[in-house]
Coordinates of N, CA and C in Angstrom, one line a residue:
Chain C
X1 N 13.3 -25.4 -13.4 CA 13.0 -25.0 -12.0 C 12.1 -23.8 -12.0
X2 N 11.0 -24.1 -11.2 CA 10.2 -22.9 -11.1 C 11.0 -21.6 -10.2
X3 N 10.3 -20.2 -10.2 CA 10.9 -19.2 -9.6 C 10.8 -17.9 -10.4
X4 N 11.3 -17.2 -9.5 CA 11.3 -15.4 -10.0 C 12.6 -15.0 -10.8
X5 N 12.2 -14.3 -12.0 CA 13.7 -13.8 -12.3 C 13.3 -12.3 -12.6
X6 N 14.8 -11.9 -12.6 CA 14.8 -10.0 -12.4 C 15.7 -10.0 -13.4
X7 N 15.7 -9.1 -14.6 CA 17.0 -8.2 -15.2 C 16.6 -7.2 -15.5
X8 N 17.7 -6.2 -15.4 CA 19.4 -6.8 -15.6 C 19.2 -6.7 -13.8
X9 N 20.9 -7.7 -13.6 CA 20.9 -7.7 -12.5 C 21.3 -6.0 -12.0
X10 N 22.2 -5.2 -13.1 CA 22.6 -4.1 -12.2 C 21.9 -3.2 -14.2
X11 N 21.8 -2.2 -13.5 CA 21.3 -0.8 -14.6 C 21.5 0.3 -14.3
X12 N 22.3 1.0 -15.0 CA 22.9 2.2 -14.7 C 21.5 3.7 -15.9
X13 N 21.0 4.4 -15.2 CA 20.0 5.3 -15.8 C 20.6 6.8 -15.9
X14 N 20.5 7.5 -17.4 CA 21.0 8.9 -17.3 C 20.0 9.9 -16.9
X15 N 20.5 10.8 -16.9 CA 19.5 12.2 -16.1 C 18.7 12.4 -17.4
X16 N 17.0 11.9 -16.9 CA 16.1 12.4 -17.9 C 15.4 11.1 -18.4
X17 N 16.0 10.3 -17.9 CA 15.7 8.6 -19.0 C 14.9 7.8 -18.3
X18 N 14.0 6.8 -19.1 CA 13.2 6.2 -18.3 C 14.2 5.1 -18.5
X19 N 13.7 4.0 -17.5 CA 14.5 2.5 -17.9 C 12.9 1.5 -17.5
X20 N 13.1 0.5 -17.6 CA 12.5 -0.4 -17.6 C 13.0 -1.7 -16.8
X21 N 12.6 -2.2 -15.5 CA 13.2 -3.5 -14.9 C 11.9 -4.8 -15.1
X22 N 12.3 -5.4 -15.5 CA 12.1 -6.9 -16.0 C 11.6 -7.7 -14.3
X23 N 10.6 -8.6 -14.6 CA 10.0 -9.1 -13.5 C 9.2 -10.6 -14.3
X24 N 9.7 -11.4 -14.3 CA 9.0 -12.8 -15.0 C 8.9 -14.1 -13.8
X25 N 7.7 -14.8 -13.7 CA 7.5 -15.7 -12.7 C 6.9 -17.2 -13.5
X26 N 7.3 -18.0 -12.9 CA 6.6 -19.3 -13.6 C 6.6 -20.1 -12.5
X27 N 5.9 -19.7 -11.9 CA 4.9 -20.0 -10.2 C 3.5 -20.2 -10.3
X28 N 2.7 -19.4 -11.5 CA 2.1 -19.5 -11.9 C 1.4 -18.5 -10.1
X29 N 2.1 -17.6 -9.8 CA 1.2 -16.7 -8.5 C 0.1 -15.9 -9.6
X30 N -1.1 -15.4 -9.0 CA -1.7 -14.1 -9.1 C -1.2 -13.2 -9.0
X31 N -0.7 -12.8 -7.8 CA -0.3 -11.6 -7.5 C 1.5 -11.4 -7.3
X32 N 1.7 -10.4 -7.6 CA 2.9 -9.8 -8.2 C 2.9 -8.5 -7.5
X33 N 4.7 -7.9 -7.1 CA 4.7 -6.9 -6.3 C 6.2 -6.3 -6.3
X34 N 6.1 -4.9 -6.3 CA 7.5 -4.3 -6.7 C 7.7 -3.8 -5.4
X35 N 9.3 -3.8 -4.7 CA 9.7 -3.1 -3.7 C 10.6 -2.4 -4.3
X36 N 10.9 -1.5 -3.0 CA 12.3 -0.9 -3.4 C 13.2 -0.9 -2.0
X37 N 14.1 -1.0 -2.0 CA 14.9 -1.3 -0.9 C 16.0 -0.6 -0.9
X38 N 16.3 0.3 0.0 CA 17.0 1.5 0.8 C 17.4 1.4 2.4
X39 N 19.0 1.5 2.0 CA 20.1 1.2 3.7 C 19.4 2.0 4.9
X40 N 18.7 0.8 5.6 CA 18.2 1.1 6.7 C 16.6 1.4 6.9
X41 N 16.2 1.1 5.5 CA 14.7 1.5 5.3 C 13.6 0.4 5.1
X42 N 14.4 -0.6 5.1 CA 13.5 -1.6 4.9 C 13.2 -1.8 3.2
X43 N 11.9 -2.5 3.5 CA 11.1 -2.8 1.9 C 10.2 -2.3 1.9
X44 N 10.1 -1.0 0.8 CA 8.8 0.0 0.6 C 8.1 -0.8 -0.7
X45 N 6.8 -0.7 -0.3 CA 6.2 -1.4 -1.6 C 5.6 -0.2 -2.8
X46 N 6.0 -0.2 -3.9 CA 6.0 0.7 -5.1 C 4.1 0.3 -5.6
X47 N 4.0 -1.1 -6.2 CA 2.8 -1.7 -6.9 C 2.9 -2.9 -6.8
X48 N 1.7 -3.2 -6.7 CA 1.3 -4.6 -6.6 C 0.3 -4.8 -7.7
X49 N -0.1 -6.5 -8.1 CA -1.2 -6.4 -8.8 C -1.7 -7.8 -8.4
X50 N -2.6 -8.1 -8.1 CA -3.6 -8.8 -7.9 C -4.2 -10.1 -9.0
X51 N -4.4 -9.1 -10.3 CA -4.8 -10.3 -11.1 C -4.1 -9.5 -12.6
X52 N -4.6 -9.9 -13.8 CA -3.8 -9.3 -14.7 C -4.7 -8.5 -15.1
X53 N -4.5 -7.2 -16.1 CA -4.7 -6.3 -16.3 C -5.2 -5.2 -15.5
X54 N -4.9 -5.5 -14.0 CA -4.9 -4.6 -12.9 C -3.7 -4.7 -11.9
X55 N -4.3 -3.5 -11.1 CA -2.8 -2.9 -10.0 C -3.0 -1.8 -9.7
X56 N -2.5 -2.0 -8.3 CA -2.9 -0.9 -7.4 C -1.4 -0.1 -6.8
X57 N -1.4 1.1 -6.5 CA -0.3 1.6 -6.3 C -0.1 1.0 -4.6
X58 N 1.0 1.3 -4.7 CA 1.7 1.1 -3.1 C 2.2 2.6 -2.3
X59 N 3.2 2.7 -1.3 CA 3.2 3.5 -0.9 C 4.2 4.7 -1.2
X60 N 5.1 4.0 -2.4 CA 5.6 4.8 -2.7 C 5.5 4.8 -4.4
X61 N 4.4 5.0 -5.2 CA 4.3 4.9 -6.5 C 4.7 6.4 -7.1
X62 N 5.1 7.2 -6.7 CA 5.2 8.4 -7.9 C 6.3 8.3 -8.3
X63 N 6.9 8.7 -9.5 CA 7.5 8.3 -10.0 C 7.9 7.1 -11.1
X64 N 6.8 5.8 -11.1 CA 7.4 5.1 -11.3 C 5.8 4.4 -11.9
X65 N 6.0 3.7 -12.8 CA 4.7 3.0 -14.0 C 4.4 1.8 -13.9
X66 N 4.0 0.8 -13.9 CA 3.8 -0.9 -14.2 C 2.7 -1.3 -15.1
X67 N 3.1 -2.1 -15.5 CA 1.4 -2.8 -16.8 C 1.6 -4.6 -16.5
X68 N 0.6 -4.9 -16.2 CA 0.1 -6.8 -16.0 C -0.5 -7.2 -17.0
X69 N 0.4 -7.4 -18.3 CA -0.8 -7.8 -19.3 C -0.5 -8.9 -19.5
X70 N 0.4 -10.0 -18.8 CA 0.3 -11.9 -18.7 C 0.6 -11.9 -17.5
X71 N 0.1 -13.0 -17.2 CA 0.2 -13.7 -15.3 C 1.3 -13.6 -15.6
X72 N 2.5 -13.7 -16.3 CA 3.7 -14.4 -16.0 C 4.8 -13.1 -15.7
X73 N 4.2 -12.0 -15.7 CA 5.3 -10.7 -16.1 C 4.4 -9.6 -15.6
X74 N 5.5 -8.7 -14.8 CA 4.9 -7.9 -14.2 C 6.3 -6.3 -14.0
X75 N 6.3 -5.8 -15.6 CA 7.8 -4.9 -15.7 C 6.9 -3.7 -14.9
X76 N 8.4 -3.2 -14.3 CA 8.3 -1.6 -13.2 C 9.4 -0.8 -14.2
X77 N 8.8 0.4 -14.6 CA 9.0 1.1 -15.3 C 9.7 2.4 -14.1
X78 N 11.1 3.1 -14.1 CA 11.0 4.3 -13.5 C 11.4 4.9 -14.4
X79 N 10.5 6.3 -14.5 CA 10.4 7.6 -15.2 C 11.4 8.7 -14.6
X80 N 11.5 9.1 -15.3 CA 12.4 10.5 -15.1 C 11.8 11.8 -14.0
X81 N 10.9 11.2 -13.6 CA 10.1 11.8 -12.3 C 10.7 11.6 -11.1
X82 N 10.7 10.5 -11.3 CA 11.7 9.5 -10.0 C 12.8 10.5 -9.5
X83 N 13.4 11.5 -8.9 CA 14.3 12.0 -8.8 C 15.8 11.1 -8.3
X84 N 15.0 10.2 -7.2 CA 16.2 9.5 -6.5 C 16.2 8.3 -6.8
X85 N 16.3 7.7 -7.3 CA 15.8 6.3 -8.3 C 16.9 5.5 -7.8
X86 N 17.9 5.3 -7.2 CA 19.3 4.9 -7.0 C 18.7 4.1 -5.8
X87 N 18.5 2.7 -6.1 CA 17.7 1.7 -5.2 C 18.2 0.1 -5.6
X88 N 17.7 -0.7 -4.7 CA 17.8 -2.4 -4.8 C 16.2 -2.8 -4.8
X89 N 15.6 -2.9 -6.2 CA 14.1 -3.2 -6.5 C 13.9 -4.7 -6.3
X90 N 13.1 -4.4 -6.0 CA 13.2 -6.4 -5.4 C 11.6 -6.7 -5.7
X91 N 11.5 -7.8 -6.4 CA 10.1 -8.1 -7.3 C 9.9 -9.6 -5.9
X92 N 8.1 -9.7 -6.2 CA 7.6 -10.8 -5.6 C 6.7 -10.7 -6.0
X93 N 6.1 -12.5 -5.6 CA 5.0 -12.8 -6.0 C 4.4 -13.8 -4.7
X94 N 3.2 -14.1 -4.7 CA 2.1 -14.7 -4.0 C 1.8 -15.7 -4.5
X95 N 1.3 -17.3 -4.2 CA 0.9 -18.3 -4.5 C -0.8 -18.0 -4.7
X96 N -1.6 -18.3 -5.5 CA -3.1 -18.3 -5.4 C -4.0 -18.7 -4.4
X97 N -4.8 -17.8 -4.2 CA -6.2 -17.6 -3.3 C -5.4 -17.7 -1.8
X98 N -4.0 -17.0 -1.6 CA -3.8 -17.3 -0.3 C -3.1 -15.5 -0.2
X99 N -2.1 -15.0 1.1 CA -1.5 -13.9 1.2 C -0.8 -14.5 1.9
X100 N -0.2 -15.6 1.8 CA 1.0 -16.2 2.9 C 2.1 -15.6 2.2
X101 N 3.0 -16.8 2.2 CA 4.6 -16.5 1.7 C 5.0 -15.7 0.3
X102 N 5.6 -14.8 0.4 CA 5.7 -13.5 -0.7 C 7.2 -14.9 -1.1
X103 N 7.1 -14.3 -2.4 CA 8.8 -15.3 -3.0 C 9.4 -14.5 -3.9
X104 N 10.6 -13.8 -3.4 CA 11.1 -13.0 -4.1 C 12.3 -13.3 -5.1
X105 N 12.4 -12.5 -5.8 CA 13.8 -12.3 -7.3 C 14.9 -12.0 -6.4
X106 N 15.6 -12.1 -7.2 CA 17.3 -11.7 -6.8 C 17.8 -10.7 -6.8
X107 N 16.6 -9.4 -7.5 CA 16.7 -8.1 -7.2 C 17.4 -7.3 -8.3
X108 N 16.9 -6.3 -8.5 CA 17.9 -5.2 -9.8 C 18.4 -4.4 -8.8
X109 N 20.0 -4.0 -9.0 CA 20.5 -2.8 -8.3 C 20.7 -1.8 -9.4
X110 N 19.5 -0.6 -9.1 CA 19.6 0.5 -10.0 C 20.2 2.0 -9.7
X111 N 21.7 2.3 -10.4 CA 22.5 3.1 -10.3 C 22.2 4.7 -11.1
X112 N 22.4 5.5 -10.9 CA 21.8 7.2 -11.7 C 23.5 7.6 -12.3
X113 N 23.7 7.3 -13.2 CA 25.5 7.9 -13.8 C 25.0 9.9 -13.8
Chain R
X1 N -4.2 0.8 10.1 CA -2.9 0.2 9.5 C -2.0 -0.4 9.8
X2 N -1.4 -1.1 9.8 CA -0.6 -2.0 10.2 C 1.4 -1.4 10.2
X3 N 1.9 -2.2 11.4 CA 3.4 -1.8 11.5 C 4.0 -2.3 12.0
X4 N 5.5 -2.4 11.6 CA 6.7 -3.1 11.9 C 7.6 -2.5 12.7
X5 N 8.0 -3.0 13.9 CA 9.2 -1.9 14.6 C 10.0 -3.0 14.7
X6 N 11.2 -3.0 14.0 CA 12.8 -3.8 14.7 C 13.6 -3.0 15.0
X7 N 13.8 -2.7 16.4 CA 14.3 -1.7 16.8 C 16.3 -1.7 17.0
X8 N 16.5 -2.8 17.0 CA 17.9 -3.8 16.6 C 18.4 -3.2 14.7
X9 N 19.1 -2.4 14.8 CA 19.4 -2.0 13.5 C 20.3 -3.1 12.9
X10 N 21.3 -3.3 13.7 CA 22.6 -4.5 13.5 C 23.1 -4.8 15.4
X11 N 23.0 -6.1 14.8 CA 23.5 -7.1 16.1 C 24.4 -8.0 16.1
X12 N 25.6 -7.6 16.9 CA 27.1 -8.5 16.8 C 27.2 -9.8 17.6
X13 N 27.5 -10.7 17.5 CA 27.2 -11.9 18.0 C 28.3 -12.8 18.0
X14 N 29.3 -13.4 19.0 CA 29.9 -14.7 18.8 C 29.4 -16.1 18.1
X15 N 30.1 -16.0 17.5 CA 30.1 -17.5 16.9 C 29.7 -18.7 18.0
X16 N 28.6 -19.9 17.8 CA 28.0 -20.5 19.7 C 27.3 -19.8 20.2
X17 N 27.1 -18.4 20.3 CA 26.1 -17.8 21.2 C 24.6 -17.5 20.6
X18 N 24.1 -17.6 22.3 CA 22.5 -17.3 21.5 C 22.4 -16.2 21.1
X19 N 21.0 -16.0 20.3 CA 20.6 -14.4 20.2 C 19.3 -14.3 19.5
X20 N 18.9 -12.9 20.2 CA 17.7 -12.9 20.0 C 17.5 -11.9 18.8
X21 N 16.5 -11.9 17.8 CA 16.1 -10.3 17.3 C 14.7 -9.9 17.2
X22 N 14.4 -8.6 18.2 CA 13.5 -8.4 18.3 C 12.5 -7.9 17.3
X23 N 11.1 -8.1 17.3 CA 10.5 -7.9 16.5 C 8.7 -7.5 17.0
X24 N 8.6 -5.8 16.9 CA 7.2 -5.6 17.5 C 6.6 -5.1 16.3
X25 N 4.5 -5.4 16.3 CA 4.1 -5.0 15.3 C 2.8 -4.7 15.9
X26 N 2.3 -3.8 15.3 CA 1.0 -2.6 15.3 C -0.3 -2.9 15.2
X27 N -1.2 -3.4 15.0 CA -2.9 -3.7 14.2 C -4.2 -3.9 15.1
X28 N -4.6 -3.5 14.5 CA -6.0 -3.3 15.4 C -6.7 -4.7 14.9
X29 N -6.4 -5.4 13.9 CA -7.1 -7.0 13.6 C -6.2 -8.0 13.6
X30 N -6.7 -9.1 13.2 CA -5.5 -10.6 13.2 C -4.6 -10.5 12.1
X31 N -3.4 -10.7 12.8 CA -2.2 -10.5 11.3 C -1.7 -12.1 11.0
X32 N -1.0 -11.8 10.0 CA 0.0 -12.8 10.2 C 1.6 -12.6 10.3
X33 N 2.1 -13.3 10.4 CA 3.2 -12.5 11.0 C 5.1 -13.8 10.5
X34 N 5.9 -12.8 10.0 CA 7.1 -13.7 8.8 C 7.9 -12.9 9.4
X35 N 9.2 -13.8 8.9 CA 10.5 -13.8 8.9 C 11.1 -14.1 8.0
X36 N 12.0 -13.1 7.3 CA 12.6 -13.0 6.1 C 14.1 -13.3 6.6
X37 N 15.0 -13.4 5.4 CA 16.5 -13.2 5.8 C 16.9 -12.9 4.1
X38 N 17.5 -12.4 4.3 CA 18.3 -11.7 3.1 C 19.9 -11.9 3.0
X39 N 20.5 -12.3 2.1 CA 22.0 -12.6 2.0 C 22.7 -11.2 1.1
X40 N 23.9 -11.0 1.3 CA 24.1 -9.5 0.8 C 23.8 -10.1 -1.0
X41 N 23.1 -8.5 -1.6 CA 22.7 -9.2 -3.2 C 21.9 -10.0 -3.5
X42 N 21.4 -10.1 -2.8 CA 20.2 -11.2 -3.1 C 18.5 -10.8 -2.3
X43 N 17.6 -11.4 -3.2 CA 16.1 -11.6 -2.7 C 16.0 -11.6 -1.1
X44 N 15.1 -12.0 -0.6 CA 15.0 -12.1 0.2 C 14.3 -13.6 0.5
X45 N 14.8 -14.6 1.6 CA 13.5 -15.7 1.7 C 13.0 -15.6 3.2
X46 N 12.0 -16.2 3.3 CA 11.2 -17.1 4.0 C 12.1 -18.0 4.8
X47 N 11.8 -17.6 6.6 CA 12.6 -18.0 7.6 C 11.9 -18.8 7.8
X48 N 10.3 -18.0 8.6 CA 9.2 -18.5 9.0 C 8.3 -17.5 9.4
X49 N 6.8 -18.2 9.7 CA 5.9 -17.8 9.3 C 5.0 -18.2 10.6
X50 N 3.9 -17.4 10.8 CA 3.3 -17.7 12.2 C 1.6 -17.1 11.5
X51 N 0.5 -18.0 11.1 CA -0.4 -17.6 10.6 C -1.6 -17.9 11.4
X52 N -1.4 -19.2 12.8 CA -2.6 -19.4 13.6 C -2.0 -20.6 14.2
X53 N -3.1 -21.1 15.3 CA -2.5 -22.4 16.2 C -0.9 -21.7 17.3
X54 N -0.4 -23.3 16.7 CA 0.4 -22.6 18.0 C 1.5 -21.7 17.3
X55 N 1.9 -21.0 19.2 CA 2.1 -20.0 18.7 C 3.9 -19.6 18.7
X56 N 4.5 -21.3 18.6 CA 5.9 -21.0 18.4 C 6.2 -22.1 17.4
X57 N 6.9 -21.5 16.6 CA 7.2 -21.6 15.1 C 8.8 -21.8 14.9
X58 N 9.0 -22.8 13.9 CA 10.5 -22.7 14.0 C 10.5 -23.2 12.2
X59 N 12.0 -22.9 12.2 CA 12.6 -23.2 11.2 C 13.5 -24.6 10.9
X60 N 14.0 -24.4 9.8 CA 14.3 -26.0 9.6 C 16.1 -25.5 10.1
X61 N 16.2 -24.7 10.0 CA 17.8 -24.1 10.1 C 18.4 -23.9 11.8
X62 N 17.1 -24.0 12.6 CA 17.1 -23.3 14.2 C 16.7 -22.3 14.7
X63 N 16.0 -21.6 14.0 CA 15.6 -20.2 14.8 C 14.3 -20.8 15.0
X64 N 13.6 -20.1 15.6 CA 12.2 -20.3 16.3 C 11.9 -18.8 16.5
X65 N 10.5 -18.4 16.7 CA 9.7 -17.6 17.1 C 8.5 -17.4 17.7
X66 N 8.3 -16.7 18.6 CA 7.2 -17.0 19.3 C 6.2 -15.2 19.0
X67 N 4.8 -15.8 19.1 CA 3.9 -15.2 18.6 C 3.0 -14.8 20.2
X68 N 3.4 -13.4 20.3 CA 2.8 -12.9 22.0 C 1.9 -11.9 21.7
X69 N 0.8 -12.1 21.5 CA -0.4 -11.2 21.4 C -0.1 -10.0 22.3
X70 N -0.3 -10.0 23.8 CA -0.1 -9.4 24.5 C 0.2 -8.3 24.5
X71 N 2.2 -8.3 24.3 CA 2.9 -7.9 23.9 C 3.2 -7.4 22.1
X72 N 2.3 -7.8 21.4 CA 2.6 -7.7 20.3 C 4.0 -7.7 19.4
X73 N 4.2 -8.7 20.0 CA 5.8 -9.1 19.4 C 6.2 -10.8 19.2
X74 N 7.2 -10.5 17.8 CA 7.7 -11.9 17.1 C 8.8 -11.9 17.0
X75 N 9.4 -12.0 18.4 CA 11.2 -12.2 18.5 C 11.8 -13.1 17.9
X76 N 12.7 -13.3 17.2 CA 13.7 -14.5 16.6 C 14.6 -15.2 17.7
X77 N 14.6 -16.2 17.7 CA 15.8 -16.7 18.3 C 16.4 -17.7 17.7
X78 N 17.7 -17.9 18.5 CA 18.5 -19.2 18.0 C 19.6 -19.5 19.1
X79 N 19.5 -20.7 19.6 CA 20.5 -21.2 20.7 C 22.0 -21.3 20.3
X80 N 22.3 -21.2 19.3 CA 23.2 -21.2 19.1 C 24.0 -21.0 17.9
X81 N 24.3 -19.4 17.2 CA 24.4 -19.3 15.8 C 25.8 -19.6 15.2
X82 N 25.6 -19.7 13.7 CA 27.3 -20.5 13.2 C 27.1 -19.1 12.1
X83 N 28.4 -19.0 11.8 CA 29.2 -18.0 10.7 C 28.0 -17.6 9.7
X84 N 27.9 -18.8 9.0 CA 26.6 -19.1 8.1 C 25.5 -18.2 8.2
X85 N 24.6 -17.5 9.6 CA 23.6 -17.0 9.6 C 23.8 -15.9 9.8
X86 N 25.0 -15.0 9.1 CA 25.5 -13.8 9.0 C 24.6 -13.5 7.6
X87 N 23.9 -12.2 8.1 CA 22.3 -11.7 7.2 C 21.6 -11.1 7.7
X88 N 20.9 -10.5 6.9 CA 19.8 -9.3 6.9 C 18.5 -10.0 7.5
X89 N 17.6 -9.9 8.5 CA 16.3 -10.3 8.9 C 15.7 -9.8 9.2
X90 N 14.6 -9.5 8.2 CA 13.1 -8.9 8.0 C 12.4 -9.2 9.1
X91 N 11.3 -8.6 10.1 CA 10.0 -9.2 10.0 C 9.4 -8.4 9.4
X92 N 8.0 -9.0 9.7 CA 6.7 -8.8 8.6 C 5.5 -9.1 9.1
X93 N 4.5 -8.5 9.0 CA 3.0 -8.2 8.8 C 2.1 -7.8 8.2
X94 N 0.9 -8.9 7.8 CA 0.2 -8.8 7.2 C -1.6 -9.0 7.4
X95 N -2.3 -8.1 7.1 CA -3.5 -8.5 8.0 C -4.2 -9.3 7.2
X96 N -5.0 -10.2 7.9 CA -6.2 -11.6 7.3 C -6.6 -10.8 6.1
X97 N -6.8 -11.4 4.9 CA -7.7 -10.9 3.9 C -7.1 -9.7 3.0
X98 N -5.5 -9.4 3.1 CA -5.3 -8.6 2.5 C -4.0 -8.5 1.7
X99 N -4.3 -8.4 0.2 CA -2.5 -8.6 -0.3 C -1.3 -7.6 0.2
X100 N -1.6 -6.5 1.0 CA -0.3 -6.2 1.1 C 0.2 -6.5 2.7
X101 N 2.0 -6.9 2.5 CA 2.9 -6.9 3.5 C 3.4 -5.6 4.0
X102 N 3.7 -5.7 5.2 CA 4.7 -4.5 5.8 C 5.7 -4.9 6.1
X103 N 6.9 -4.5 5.7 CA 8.6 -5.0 6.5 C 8.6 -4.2 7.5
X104 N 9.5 -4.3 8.4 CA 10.5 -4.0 9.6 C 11.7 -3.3 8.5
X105 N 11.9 -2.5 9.3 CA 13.8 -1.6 8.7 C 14.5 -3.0 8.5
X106 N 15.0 -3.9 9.2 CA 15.8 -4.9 9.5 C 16.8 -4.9 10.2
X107 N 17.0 -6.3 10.5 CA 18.1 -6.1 11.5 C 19.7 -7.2 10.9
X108 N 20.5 -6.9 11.0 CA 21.6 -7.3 10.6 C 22.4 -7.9 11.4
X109 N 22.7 -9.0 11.6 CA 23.6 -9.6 12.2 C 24.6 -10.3 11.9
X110 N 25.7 -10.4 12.7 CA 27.1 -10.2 12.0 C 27.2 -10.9 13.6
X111 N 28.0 -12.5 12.8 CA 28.5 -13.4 13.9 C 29.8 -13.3 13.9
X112 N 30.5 -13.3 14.7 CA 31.8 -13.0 14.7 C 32.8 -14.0 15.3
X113 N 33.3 -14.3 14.5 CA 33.9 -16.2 14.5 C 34.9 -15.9 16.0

């Protein structure tokens, strides 16, 4: 079955530590895009990328890294900069040469111990 | 720049009854314009979608929406909801020619048997 997968589904991060969330598609989209999702905030978009070996920040990127080096994967990195990191990251992707329907993962819920 | 107002944070609803959820958006050019739904823990999908032509749109489930320039607004509706469409619903905008989406806060509805 084609589709988006996200791991881990939940990740617990200590004070100081980077973690890494997992983002893999076999949709075969171009473009690839990290949210973060916060009660009552909607979906803030972190990075997107367009094609591989590029990407462009979104509106809320500080804090937080990404690298596109295969169409098929697109990991969001948060850094220890991140102060509030304690979110529901929700990964998507785009079908080619279009900006229609975004198709999203099942989402990492990331916790701060 | 483009923007989402759902001004409907959470909306309570009998089980059989209609209901609407409202949905206004911002842009100075031609958008396109979506409906998400989200189940608790989970991605988000694709309700529907309003990209040109006409300008009321439905889903395979019952909701429909209508696309009012005017007014700049893409209200949801449904004549009649079941337990089942207890969920989180996004809208969204996005302008011609550009990869990134805007969400709406969301609105939450909770049918109440």
């Amino acid at each position: 079955d084609g589709g988006i997968t996200q791991s881990p589904k939940y990740l617990f991060r200590k004070e100081g530590q980077n973690v890494t969330l997992s983002c893999e598609q076999n949709l075969n989209h171009d473009a690839m895009y990290w949210y973060r999702q916060d009660p009552g905030q909607g979906l803030r978009l972190i990075y997107y990328s367009q094609i591989v070996n590029d990407f462009q920040k979104g509106d809320i990127a500080e804090g937080y890294s990404v690298s596109r080096e295969k169409k098929e994967s697109f990991p969001l990195t948060v850094t220890s900069a991140q102060k509030n990191p304690t979110a529901f990251y929700l990964c998507a992707s785009t079908p080619p040469g279009t900006q229609e329907t975004q198709y999203f993962g099942p989402g990492t819920r990331l916790l701060v111990l | 720049a483009q923007s989402v107002t759902q001004l409907d944070s959470q909306v309570p609803v009998f089980e059989e009854a209609p209901v609407e959820l409202r949905c206004n958006y911002s842009s100075s050019v031609s958008v396109y314009l979506f409906w998400y739904v989200q189940y608790p823990n989970q991605g988000l999908q694709l309700l529907l979608k309003y990209l040109s032509g006409s300008t009321l749109v439905e889903s395979i489930n019952g909701f429909e929406a209508e696309f009012n320039k005017s007014q700049t607004s893409f209200h949801l509706r449904k004549p009649s909801v079941h337990i089942s469409d207890t969920a989180e619903y996004f809208c969204a905008v996005s302008r011609r020619g550009y990869q990134k989406v805007t969400f709406g806060t969301g609105t939450k509805l909770q049918v109440i048997p």
